Coordinates of C-alpha atoms and ligand atoms in Angstrom, one line a residue:
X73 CA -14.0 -16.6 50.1
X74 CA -12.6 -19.0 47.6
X75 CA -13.8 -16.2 44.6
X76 CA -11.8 -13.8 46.4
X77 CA -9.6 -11.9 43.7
X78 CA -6.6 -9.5 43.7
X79 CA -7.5 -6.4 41.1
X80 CA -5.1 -6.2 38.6
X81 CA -3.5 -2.5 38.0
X82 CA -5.8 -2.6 34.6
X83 CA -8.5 -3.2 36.9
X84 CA -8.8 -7.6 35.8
X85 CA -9.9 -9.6 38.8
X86 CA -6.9 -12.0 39.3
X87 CA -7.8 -15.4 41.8
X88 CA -6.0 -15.2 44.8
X89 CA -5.4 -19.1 44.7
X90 CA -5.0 -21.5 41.4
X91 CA -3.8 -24.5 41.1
X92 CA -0.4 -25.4 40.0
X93 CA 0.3 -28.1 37.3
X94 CA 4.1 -28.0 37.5
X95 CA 5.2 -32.0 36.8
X96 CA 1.7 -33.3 36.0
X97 CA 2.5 -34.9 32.9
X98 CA 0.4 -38.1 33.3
X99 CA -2.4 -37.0 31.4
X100 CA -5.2 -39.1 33.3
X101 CA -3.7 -37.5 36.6
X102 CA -3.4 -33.9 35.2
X103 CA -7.5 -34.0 34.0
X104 CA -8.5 -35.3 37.3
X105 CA -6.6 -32.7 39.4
X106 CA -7.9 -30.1 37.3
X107 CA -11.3 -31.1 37.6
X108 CA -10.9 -31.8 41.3
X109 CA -9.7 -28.1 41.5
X110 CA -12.4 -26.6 39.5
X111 CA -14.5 -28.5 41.9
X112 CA -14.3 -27.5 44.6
X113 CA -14.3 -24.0 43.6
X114 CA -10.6 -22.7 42.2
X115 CA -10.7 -20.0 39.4
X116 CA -6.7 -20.2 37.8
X117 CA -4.7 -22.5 36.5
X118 CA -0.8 -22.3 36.3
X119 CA 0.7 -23.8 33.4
X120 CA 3.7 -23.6 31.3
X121 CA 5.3 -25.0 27.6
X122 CA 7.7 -26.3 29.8
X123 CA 5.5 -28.3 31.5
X124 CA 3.9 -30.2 28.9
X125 CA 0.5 -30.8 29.8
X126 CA -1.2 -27.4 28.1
X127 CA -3.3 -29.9 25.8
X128 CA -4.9 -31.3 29.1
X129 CA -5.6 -27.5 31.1
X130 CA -7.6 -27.1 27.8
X131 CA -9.5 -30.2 27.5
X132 CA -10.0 -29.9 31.5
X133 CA -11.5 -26.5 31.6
X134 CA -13.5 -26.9 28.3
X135 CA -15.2 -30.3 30.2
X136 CA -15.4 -28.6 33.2
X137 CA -18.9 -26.7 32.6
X138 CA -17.3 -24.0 33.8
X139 CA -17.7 -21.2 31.8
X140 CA -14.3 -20.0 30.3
X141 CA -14.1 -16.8 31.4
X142 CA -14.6 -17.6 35.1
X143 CA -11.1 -19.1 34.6
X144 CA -7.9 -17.3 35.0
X145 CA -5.9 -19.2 33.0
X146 CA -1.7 -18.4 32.8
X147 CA 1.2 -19.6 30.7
X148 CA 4.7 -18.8 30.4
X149 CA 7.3 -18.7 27.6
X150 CA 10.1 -20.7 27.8
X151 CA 13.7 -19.6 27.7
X152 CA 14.7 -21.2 24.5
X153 CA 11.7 -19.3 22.9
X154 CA 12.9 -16.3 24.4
X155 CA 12.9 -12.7 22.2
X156 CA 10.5 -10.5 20.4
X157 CA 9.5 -12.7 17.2
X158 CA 9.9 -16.2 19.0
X159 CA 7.8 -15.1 21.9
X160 CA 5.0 -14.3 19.6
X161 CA 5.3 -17.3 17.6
X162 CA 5.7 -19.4 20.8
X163 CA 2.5 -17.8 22.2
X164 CA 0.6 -18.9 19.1
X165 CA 1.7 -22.6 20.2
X166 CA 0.5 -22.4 23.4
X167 CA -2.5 -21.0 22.6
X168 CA -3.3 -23.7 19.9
X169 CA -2.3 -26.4 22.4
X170 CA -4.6 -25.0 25.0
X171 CA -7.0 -24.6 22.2
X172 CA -8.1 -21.4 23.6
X173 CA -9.1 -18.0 22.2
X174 CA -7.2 -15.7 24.4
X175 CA -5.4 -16.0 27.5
X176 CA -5.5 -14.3 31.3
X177 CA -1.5 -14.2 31.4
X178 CA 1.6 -14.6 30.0
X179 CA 4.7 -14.7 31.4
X180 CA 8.1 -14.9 30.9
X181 CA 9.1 -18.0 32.6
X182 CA 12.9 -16.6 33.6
X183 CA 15.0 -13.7 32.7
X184 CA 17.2 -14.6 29.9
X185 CA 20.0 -11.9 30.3
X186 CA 20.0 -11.0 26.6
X187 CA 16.5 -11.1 25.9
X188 CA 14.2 -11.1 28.6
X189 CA 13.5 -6.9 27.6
X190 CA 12.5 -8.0 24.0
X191 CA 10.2 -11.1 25.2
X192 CA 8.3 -8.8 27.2
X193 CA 7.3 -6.3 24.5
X194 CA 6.4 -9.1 22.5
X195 CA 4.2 -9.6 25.5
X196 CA 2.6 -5.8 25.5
X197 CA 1.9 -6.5 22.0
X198 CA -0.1 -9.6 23.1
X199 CA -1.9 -7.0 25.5
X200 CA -2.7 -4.4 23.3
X201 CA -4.0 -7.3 20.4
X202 CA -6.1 -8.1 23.1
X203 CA -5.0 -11.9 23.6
X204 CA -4.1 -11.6 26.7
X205 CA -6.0 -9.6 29.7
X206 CA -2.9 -9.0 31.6
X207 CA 0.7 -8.7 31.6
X208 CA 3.4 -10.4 33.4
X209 CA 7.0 -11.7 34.1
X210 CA 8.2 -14.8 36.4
X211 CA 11.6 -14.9 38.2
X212 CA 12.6 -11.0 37.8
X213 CA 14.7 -9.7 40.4
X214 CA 14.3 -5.9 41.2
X215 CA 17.2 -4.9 39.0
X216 CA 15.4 -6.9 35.6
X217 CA 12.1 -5.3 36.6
X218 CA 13.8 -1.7 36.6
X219 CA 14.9 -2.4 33.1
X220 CA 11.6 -3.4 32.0
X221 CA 9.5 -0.3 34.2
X222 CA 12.5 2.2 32.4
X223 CA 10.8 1.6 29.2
X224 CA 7.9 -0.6 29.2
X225 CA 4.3 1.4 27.9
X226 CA 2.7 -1.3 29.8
X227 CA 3.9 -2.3 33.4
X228 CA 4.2 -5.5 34.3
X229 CA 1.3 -6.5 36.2
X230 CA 2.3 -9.6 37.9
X231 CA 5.8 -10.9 38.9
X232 CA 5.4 -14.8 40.1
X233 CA 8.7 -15.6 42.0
X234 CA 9.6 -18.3 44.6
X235 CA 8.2 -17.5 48.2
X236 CA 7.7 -19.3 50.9
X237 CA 8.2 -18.7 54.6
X238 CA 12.0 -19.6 54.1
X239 CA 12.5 -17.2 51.6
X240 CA 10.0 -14.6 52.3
X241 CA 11.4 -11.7 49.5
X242 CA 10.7 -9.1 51.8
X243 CA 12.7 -6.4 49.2
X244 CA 11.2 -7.8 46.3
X245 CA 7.9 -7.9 47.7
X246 CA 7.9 -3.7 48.6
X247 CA 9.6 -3.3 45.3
X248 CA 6.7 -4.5 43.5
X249 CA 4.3 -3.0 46.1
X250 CA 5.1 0.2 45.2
X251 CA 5.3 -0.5 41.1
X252 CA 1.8 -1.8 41.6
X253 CA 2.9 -5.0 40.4
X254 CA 0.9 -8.5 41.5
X255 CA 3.1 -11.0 43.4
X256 CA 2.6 -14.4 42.7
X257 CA 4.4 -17.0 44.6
X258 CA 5.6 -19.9 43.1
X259 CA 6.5 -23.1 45.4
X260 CA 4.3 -21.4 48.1
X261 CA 4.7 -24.7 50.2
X262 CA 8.0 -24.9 49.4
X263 CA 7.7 -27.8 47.6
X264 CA 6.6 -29.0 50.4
X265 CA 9.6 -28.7 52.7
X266 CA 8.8 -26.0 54.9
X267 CA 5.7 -28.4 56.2
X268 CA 7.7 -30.0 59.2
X269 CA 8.8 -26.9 60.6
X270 CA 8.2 -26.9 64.6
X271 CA 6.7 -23.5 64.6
X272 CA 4.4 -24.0 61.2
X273 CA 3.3 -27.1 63.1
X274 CA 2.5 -25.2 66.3
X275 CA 0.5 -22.5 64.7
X276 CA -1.2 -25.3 63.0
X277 CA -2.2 -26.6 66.2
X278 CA -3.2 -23.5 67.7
X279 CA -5.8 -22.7 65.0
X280 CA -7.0 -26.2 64.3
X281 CA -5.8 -26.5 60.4
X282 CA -3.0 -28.3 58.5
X283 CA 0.1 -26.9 58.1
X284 CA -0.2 -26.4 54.5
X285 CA -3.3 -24.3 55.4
X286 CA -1.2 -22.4 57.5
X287 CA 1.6 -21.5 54.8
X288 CA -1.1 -21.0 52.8
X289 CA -3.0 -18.6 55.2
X290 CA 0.0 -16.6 55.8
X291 CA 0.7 -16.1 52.0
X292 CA -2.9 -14.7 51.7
X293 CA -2.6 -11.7 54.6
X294 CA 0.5 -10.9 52.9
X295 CA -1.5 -10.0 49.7
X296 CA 0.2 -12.2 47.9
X297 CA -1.0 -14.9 44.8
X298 CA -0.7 -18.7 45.4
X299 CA -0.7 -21.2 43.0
X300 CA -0.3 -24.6 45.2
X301 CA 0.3 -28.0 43.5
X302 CA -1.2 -31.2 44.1
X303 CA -2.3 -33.9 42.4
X304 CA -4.0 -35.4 45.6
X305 CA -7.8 -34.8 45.7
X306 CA -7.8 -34.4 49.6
X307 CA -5.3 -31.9 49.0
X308 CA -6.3 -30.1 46.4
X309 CA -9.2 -29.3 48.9
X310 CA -7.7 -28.9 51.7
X311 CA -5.3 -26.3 50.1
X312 CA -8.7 -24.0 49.3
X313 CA -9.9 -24.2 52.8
X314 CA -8.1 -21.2 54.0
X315 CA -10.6 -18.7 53.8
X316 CA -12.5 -19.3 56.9
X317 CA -9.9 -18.4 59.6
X318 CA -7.3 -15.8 60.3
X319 CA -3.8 -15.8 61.7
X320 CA -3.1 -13.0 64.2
X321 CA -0.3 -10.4 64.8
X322 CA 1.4 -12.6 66.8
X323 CA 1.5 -15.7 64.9
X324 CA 2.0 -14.3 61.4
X325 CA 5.6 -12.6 63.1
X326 CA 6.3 -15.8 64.4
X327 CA 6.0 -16.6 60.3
X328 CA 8.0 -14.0 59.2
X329 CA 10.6 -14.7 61.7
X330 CA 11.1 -18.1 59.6
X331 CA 12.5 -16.9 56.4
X332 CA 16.3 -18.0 56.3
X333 CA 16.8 -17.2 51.7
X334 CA 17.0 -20.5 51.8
X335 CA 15.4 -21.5 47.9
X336 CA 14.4 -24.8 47.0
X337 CA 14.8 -23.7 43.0
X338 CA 17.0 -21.3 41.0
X339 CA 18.0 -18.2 41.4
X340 CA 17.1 -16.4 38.5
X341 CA 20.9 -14.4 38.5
X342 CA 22.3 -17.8 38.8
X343 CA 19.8 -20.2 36.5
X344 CA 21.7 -22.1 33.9
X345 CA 20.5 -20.9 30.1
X346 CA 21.8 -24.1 28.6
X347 CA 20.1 -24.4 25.3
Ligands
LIG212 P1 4.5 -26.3 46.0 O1 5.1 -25.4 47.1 O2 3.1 -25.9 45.5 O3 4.5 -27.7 46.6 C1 3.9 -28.8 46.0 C2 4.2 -30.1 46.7 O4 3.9 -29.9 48.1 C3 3.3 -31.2 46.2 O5 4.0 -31.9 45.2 C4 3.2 -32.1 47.4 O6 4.2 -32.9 47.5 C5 3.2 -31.1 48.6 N1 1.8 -30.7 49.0 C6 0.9 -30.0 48.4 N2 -0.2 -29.8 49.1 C7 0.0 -30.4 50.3 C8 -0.7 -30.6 51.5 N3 -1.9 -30.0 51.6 N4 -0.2 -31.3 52.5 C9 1.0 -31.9 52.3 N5 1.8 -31.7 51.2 C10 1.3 -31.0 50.2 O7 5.6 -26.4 44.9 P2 5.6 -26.3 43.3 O8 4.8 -27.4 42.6 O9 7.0 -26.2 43.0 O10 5.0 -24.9 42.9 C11 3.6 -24.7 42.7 C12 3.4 -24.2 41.3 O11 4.2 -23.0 41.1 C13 3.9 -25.1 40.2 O12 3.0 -26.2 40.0 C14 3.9 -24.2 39.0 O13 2.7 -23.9 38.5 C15 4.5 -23.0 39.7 N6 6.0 -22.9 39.5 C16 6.5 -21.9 38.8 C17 7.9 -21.8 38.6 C18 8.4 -20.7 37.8 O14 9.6 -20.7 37.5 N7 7.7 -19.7 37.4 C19 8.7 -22.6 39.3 C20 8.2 -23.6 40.1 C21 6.8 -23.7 40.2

């Protein structure tokens, strides 16, 4: 159902679906999607400081009636905040901006090569203060999380990283299997370009839903997180009604047999640190 959770390796309850608010930065727009989502029954909300709208997840949950802590709420750090002292001073930010007592998870948004170690044991600090219930990275490759695991008291719990049926992470995904570590997928439409594909739109057909559903479908019986983004009521819905079916053997190969790497964002070996 739409409640359904993945356990954390602390044993939190983390939604399988939330809504992403990536480049909602109309605040009208952002406070009715949000609402929208909480709705029609999602549990987590994706944010970021980069993303500028944390003053409006706030006031949107906190209007909601929902009671805070049925939410899952995340944010991440930003690069330029990136290191021990500034990732604890940028957390303060977001919190106050959120104007929020504690948070779900924090992230590091990206691996900045010279600091991404120190930014996340600012973040097991975080944990054991007890502001945040869980622990987590965005856009580590295998090699950054075996830096991290080689010395961290506290395992990352969640890694959220681009997937999508074109670039399925296969080794990344097993990596993190075995670590116990949550993946979250970022971009799990890709961006909305994988929704034309022949094959998506066959399986679509077959089992009576949207394409998006599909993708969505697929994501889920790979025990894996997704945080789709709309603004669109309709699809805001429609994107949480992919608990009543299932794909079978068959059709979820015919997904797998999609992926091609093929990212529609960064690479996090190759993103471009220019502050
Ligand atoms: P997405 O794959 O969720 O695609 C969103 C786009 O797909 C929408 O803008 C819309 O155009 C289209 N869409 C959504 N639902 C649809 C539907 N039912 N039918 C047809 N089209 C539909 O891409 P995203 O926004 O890049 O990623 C989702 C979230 O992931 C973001 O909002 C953000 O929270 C997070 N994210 C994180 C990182 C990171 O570095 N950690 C990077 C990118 C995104």
């Amino acid at each position: 159902n739409l409640q359904s959770t993945k356990t954390l390796t602390n044993g939190i309850e983390m939604p399988r679906l939330g809504l992403g608010v990536y480049k909602m930065t109309e605040r009208e727009e952002t406070l009715q999607a949000i609402d929208k989502a909480l709705k029609v029954g999602y549990r987590a909300i994706d944010t970021a400081s980069l993303y500028g709208n944390e003053v409006e997840v706030g006031e949107a949950i906190r209007y909601s009636g929902v009671a805070r802590e049925d939410i899952f709420v995340t944010t991440k750090v930003w690069n330029s905040d990136h290191g021990y002292d500034a990732t604890l001073r940028a957390f303060e930010v977001s919190l106050k901006k959120l104007n929020l007592d504690y948070l779900d998870l924090y992230l590091t948004h990206w691996a900045v090569p010279e600091t991404f170690e120190e930014t996340y044991r600012a973040i097991q600090r975080l944990y054991d203060e007890k502001l945040i219930r869980a622990t987590g990275v965005s856009n580590h490759h295998e090699h950054h999380l075996e830096k991290l695991l080689a010395k961290a008291n506290i395992a990352p719990m969640v890694n959220q990283v681009e997937v999508h049926p074109y670039l399925q992470q296969d080794g990344l995904k097993a990596f993190c299997r075995e670590h116990k570590i949550a993946v979250t997928a970022w971009s799990p439409l890709g961006r909305g370009g994988v929704l034309n594909d022949p094959a998506i739109l066959e399986i679509a057909q077959e089992v009576g839903k949207t394409a998006a559903q599909v993708v969505l479908r697929w994501h889920l019986q790979n025990d894996t997180i997704i945080i789709p983004k709309s603004v669109t009521p309709s699809r805001i819905e429609e994107n949480a009604q992919i608990f009543d079916f299932e794909l079978t053997p068959v059709q979820m190969e015919k997904l797998h047999a999609l992926n091609r790497n093929q990212r529609f964002g960064q690479d996090p070996d190759n993103f471009k640190f220019d502050f």
